[in-house]
Short mmCIF file of N, CA and C in Angstrom, two decimals:
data_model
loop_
_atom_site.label_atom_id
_atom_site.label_comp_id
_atom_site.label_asym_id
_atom_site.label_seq_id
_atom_site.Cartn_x
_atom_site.Cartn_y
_atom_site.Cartn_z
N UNK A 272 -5.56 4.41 6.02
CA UNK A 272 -5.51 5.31 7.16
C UNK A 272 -6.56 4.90 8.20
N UNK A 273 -8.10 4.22 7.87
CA UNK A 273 -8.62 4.16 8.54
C UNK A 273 -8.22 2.70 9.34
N UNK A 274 -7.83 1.69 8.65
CA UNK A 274 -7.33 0.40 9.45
C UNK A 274 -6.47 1.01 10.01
N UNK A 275 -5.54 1.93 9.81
CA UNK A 275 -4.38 2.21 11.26
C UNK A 275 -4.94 2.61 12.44
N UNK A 276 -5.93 3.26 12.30
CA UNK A 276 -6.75 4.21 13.12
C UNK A 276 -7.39 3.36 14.12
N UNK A 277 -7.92 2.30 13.65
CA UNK A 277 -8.59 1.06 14.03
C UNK A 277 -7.71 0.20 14.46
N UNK A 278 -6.42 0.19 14.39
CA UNK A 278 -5.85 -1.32 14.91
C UNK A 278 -4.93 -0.36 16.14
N UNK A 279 -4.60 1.14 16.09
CA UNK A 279 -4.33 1.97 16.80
C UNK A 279 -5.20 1.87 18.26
N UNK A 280 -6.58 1.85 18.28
CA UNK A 280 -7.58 1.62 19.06
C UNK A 280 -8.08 0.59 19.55
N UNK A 281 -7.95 -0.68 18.74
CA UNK A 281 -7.96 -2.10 19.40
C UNK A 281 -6.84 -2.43 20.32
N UNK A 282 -5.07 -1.91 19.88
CA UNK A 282 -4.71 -2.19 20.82
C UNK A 282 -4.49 -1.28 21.63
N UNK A 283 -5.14 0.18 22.04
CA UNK A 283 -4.99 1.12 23.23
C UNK A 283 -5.96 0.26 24.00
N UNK A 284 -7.19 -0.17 23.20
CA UNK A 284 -8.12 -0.91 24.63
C UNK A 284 -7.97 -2.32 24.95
N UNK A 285 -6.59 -3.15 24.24
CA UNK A 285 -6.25 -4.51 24.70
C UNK A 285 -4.99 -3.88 26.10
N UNK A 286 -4.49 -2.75 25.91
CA UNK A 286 -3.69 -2.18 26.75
C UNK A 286 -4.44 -2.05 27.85
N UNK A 287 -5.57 -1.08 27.83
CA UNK A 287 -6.39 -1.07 29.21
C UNK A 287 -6.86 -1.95 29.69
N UNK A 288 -6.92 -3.52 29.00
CA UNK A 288 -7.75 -4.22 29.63
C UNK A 288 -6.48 -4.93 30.24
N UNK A 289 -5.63 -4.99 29.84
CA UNK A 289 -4.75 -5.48 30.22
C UNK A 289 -4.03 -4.74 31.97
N UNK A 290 -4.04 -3.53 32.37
CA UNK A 290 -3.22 -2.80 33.24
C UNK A 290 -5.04 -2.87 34.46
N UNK A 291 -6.08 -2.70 34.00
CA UNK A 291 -7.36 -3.63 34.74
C UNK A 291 -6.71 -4.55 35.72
N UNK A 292 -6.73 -5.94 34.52
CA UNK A 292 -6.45 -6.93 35.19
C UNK A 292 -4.95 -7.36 35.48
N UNK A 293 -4.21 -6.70 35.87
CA UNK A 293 -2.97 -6.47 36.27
C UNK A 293 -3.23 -5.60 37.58
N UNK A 294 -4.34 -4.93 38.27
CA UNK A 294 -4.51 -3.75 39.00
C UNK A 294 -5.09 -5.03 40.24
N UNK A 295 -6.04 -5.82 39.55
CA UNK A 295 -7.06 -6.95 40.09
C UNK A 295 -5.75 -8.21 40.95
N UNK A 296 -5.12 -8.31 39.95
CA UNK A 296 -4.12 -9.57 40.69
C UNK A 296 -3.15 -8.57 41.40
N UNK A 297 -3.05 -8.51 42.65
CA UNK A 297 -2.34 -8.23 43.92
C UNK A 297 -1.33 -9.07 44.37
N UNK A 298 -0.72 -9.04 44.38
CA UNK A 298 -0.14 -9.62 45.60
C UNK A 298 0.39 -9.38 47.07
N UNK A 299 0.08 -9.89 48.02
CA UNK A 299 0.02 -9.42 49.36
C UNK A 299 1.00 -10.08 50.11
N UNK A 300 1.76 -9.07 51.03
CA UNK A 300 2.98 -9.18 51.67
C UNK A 300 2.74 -10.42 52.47
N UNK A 301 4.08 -11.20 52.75
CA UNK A 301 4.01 -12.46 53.16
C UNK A 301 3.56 -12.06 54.63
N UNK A 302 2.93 -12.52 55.72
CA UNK A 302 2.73 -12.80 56.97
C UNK A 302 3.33 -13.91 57.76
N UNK A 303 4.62 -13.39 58.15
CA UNK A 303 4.97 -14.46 59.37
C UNK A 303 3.56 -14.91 60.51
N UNK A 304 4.38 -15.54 61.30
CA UNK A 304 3.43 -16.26 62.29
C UNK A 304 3.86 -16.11 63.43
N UNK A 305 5.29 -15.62 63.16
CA UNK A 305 5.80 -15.19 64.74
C UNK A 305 6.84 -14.38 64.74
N UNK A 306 7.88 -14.66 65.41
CA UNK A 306 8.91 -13.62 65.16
C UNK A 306 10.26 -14.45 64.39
N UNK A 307 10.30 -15.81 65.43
CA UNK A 307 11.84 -16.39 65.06
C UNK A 307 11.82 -16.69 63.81
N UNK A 308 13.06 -16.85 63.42
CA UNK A 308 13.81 -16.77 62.17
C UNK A 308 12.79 -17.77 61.37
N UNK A 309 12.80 -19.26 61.91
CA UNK A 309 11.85 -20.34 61.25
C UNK A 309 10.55 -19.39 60.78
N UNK A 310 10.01 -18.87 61.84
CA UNK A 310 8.48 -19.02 61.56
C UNK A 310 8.14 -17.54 59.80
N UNK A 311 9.19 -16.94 60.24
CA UNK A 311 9.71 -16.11 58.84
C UNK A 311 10.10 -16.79 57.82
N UNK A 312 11.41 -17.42 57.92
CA UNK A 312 11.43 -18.07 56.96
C UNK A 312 10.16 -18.71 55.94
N UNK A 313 9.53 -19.77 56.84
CA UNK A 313 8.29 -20.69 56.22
C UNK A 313 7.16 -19.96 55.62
N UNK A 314 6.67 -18.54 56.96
CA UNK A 314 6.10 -17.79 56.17
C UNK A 314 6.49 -17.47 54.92
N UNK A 315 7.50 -16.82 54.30
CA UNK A 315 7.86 -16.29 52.69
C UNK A 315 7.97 -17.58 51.90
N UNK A 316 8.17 -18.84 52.28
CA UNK A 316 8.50 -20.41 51.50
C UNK A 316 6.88 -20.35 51.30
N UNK A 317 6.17 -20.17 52.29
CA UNK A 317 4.76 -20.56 51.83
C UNK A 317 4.05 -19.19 50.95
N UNK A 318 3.98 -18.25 51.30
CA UNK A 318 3.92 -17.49 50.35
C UNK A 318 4.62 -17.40 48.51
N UNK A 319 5.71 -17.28 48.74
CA UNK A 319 5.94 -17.89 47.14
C UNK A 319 5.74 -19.06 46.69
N UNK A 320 4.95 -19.74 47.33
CA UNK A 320 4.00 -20.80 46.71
C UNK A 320 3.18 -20.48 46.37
N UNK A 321 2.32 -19.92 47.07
CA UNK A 321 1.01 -19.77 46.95
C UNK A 321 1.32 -18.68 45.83
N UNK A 322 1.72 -17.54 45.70
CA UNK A 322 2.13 -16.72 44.84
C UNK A 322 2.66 -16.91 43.42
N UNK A 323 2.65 -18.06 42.98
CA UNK A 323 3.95 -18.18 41.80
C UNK A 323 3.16 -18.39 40.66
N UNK A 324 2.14 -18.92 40.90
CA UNK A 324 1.22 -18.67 39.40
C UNK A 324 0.44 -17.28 39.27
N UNK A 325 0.56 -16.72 40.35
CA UNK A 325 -0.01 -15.27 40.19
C UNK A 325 0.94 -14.29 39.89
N UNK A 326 2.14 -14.64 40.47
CA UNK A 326 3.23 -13.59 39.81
C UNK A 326 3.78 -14.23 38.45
N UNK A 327 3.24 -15.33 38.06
CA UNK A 327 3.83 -15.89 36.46
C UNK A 327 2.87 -14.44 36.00
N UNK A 328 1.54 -14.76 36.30
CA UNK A 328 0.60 -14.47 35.07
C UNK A 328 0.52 -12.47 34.97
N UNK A 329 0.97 -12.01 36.24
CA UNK A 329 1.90 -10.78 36.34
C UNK A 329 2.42 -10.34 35.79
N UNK A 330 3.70 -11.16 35.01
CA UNK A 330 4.89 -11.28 34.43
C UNK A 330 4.59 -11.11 33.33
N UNK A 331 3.68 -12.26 32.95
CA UNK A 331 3.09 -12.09 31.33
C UNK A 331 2.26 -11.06 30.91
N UNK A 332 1.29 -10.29 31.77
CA UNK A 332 0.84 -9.28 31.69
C UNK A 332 1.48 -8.25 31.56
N UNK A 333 2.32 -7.62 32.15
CA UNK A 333 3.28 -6.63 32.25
C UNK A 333 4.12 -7.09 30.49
N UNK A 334 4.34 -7.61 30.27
CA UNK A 334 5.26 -8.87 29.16
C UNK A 334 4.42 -8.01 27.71
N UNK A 335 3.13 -8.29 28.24
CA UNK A 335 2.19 -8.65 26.85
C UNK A 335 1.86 -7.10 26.79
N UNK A 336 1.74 -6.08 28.53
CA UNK A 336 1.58 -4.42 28.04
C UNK A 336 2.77 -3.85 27.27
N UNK A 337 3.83 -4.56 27.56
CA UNK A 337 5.25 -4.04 27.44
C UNK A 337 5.29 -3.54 25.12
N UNK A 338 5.14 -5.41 25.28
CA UNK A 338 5.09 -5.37 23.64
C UNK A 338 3.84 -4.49 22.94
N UNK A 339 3.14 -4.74 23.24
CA UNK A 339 2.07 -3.78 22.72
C UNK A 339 1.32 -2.38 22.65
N UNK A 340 2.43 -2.35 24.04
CA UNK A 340 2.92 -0.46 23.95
C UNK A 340 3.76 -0.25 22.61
N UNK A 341 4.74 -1.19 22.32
CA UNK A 341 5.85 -1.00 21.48
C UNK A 341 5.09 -0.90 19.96
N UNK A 342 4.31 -1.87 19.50
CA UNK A 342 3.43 -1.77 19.09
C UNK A 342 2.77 -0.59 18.37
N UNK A 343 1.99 0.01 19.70
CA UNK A 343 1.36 1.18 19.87
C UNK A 343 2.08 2.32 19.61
N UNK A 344 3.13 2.15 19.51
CA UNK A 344 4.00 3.50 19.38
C UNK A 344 4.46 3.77 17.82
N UNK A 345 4.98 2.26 17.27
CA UNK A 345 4.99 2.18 16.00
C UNK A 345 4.00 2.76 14.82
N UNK A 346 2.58 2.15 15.67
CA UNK A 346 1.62 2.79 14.89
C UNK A 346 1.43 3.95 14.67
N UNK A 347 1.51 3.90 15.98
CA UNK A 347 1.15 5.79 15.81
C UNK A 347 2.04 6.69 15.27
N UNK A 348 3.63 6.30 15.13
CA UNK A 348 4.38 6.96 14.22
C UNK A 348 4.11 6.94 12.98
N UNK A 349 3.63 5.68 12.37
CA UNK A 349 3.16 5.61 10.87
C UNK A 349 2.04 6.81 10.73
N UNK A 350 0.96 6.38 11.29
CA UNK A 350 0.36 7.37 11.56
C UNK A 350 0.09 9.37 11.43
N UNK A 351 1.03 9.54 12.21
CA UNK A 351 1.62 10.74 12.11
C UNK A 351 2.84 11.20 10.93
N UNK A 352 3.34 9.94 10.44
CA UNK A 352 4.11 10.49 8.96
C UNK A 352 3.09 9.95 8.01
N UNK A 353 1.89 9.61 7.88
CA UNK A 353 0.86 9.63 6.94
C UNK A 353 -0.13 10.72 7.24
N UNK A 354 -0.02 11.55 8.39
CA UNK A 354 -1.01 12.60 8.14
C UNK A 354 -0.09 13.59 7.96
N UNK A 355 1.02 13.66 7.79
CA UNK A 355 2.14 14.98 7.79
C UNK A 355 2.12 14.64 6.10
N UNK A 356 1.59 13.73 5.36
CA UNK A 356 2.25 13.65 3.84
C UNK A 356 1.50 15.18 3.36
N UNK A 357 1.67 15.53 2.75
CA UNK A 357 1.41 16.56 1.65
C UNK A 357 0.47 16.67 1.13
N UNK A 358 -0.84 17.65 1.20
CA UNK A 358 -1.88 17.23 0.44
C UNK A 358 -1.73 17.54 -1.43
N UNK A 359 -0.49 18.05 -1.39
CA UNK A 359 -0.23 18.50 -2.89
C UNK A 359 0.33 16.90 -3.64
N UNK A 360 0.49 16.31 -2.56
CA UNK A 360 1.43 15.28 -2.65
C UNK A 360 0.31 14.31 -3.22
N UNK A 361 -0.57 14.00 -2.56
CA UNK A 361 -1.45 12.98 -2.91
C UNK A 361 -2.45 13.31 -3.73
N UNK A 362 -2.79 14.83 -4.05
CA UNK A 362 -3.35 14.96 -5.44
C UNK A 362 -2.77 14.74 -6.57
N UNK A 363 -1.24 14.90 -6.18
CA UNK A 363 -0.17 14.42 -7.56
C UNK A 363 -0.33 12.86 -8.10
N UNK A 364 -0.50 12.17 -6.94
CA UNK A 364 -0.38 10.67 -6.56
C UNK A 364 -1.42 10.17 -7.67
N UNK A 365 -2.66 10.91 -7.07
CA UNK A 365 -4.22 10.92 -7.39
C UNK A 365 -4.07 11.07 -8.85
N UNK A 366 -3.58 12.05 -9.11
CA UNK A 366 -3.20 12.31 -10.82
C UNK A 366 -2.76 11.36 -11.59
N UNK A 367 -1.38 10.76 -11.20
CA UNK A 367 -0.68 10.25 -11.52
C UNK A 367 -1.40 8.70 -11.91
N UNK A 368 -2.00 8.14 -10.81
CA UNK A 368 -2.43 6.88 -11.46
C UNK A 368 -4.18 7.17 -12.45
N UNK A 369 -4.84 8.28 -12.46
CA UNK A 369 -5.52 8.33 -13.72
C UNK A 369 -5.27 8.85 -14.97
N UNK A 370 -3.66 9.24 -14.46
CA UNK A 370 -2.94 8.91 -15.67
C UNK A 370 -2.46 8.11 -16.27
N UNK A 371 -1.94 7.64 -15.65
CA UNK A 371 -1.56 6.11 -15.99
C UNK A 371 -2.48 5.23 -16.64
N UNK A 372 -3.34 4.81 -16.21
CA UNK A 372 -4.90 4.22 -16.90
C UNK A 372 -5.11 5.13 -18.25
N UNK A 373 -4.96 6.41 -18.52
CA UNK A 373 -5.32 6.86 -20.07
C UNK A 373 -4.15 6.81 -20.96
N UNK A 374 -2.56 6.76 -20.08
CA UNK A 374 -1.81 6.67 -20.95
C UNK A 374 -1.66 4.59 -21.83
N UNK A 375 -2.24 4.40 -20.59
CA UNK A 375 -2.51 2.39 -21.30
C UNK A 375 -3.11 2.68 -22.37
N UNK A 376 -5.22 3.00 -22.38
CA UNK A 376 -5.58 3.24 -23.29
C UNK A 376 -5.09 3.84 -24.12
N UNK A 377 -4.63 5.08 -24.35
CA UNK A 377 -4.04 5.15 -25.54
C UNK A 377 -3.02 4.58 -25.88
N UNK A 378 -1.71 3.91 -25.83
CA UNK A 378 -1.13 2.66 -25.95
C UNK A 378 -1.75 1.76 -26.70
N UNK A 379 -3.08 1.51 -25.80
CA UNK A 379 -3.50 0.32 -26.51
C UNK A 379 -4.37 0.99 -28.21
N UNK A 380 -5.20 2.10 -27.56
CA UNK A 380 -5.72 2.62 -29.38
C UNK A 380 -4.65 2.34 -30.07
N UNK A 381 -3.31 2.68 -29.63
CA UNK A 381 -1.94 3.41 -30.78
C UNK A 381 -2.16 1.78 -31.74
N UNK A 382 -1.96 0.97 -30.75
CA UNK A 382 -1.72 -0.34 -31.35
C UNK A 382 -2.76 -1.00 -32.28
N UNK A 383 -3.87 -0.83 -31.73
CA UNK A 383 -5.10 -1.06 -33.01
C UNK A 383 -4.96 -0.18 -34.03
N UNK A 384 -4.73 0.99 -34.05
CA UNK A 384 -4.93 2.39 -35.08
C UNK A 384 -3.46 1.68 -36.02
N UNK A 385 -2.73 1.57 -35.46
CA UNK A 385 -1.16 1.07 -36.36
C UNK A 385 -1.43 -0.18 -36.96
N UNK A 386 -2.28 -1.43 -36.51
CA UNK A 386 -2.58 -2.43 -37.22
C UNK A 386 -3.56 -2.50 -38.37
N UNK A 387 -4.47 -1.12 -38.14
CA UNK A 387 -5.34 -0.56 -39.15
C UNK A 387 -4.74 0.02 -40.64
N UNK A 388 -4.03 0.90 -40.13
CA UNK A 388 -3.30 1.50 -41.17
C UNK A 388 -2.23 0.86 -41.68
N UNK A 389 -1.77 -0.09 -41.26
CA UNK A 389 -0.78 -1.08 -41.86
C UNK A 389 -1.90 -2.22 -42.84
N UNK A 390 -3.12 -2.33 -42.39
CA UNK A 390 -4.31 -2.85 -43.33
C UNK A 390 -4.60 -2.36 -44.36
N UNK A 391 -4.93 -1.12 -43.99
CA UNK A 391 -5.55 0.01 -44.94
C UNK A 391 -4.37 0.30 -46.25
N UNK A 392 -2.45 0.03 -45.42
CA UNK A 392 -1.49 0.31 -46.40
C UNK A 392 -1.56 -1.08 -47.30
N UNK A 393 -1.87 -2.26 -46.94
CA UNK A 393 -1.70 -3.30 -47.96
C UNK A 393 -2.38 -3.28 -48.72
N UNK A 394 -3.54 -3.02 -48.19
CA UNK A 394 -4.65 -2.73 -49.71
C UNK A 394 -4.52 -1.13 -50.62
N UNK A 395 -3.58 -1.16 -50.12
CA UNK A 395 -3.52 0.42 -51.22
C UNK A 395 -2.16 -0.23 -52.18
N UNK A 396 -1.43 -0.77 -51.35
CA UNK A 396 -0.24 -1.27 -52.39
C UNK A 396 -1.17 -2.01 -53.66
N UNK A 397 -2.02 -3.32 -52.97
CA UNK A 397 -2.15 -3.85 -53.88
C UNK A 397 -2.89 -3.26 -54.87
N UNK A 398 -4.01 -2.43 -54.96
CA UNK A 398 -5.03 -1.76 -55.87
C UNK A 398 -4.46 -0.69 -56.28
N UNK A 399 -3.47 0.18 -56.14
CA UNK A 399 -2.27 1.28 -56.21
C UNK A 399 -2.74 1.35 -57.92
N UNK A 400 -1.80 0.09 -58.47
CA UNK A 400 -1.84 0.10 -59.87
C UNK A 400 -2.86 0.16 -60.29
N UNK A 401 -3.68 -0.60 -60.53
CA UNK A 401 -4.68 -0.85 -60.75
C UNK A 401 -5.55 0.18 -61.02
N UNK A 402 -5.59 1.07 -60.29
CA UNK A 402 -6.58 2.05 -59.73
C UNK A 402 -5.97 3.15 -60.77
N UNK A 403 -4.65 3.46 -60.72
CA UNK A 403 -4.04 4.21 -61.65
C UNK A 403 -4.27 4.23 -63.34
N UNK A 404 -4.51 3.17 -63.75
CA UNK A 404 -5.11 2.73 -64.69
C UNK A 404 -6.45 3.16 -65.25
N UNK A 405 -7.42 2.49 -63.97
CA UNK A 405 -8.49 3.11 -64.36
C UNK A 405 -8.97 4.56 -63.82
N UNK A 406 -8.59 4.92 -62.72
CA UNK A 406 -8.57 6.68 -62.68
C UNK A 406 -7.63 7.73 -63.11
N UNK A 407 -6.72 7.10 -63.45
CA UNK A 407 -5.52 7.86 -63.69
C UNK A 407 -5.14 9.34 -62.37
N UNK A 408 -5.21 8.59 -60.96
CA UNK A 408 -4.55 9.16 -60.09
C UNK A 408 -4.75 8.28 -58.73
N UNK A 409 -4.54 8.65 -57.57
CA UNK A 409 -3.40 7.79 -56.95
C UNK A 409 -4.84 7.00 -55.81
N UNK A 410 -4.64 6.04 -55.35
CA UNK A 410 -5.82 5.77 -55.04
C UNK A 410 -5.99 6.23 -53.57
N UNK A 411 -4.55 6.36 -53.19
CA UNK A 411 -4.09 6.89 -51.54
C UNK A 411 -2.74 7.85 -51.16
N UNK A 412 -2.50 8.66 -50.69
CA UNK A 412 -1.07 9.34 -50.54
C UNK A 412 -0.85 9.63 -49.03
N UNK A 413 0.32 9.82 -48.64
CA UNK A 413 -0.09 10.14 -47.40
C UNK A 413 1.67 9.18 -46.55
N UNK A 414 1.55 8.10 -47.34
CA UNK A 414 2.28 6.24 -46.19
C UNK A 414 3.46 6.80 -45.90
N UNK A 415 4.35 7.60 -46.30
CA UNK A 415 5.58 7.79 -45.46
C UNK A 415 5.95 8.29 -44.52
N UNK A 416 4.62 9.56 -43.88
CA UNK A 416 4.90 9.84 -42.59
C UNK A 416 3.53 9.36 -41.73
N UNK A 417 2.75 8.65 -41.74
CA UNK A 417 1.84 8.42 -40.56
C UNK A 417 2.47 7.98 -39.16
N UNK A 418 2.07 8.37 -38.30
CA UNK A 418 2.24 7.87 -37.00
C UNK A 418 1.56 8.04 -35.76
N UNK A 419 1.22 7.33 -34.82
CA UNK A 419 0.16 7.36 -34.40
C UNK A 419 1.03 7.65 -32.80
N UNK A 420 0.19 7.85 -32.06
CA UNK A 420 0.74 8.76 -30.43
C UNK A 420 0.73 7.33 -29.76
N UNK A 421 2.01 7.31 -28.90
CA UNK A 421 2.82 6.37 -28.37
C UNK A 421 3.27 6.80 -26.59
N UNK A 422 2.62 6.72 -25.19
CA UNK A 422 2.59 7.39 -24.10
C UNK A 422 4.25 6.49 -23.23
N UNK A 423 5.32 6.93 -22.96
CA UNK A 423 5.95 6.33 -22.41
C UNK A 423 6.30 6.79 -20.90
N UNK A 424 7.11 6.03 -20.03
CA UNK A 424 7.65 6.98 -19.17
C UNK A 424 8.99 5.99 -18.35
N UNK A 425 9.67 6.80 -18.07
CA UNK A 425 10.98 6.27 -17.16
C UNK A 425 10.74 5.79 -15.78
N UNK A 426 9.41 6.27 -14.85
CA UNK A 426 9.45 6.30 -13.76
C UNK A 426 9.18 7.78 -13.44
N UNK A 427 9.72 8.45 -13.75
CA UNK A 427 9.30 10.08 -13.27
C UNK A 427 8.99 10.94 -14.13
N UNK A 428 9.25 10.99 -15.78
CA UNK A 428 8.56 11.72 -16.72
C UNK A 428 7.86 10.88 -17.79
N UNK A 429 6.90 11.36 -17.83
CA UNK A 429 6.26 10.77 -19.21
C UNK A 429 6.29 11.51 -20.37
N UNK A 430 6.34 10.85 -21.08
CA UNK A 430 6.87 11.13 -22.86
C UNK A 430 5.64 10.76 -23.89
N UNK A 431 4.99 11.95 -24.48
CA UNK A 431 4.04 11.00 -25.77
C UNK A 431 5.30 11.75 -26.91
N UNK A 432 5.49 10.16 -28.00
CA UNK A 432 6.10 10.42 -28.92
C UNK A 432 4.89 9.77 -30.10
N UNK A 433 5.55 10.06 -31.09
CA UNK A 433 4.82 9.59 -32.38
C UNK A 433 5.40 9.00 -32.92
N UNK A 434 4.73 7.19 -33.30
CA UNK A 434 5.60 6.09 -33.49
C UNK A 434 5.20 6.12 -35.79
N UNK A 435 6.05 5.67 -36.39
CA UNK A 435 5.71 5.53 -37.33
C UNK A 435 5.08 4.48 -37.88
N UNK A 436 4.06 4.36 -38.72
CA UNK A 436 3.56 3.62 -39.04
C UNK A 436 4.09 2.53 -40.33
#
């Protein structure tokens, strides 16, 4: 918002400097020298001589306010449909991506915590027996329903499910 604001204002004052020096280059009515047709004529032949790089650079001025009004107008429409957004809107926004960042982390815990307990399950298989033997009860219970929280989303709702382990 603030670079719009700013490039909004660089070119309102490339505009003024521009309609300045557009105010500065004049051009001044041709002056015959007499009355007959010749001395008219030559007058305006010599005048749009003398004139033609000043009415080029005219041209381009007017040229260069033209586009950068256009410009200027664009902006400022962006502008005005970025201060009309919603302030409910961009606290949602605001929400939404520090949500996003905790629904990763947990994602990512889910995935360490599931590689843990898939650790923790091999060594119970293997010592299972064993253990039964010499304590006569179970060394772990629990492995058929663990599951650890899993954050998803479509694009517009998010989902925590519980993935099994």
């Amino acid at each position: 918002m603030d670079k719009l604001q700013t490039d909004i204002k660089a070119i309102s004052s490339q505009i003024e400097a521009l309609r300045r020096e557009r105010q500065q280059l004049s051009i001044g009515a041709a002056a015959p020298l007499g009355d007959s047709p010749q001395a008219i004529a030559d007058a305006y032949r010599r005048h749009a001589r003398e004139t033609a790089e000043v009415s080029a650079e005219v041209k381009g001025i007017d040229d260069a306010i033209a586009a950068l009004s256009d410009q200027l107008h664009q902006k400022q429409q962006l502008s005005v449909n970025l201060q009309r957004r919603n302030p409910m809107e961009e606290q949602v926004e605001e929400g939404r991506v520090l949500a996003r960042g905790h629904a990763e982390r947990i994602n990512e815990l889910a995935g360490e915590l599931a590689a843990e307990v898939k650790g923790l399950k091999a060594i119970a298989d293997q010592i299972s027996p064993s253990y039964w033997q010499v304590y006569y009860k179970p060394f772990i219970t629990g492995f058929k329903s663990i599951s650890v929280p899993y954050v998803r989303s479509d694009g517009d709702v998010w989902t925590i499910v519980n993935r099994i382990v």
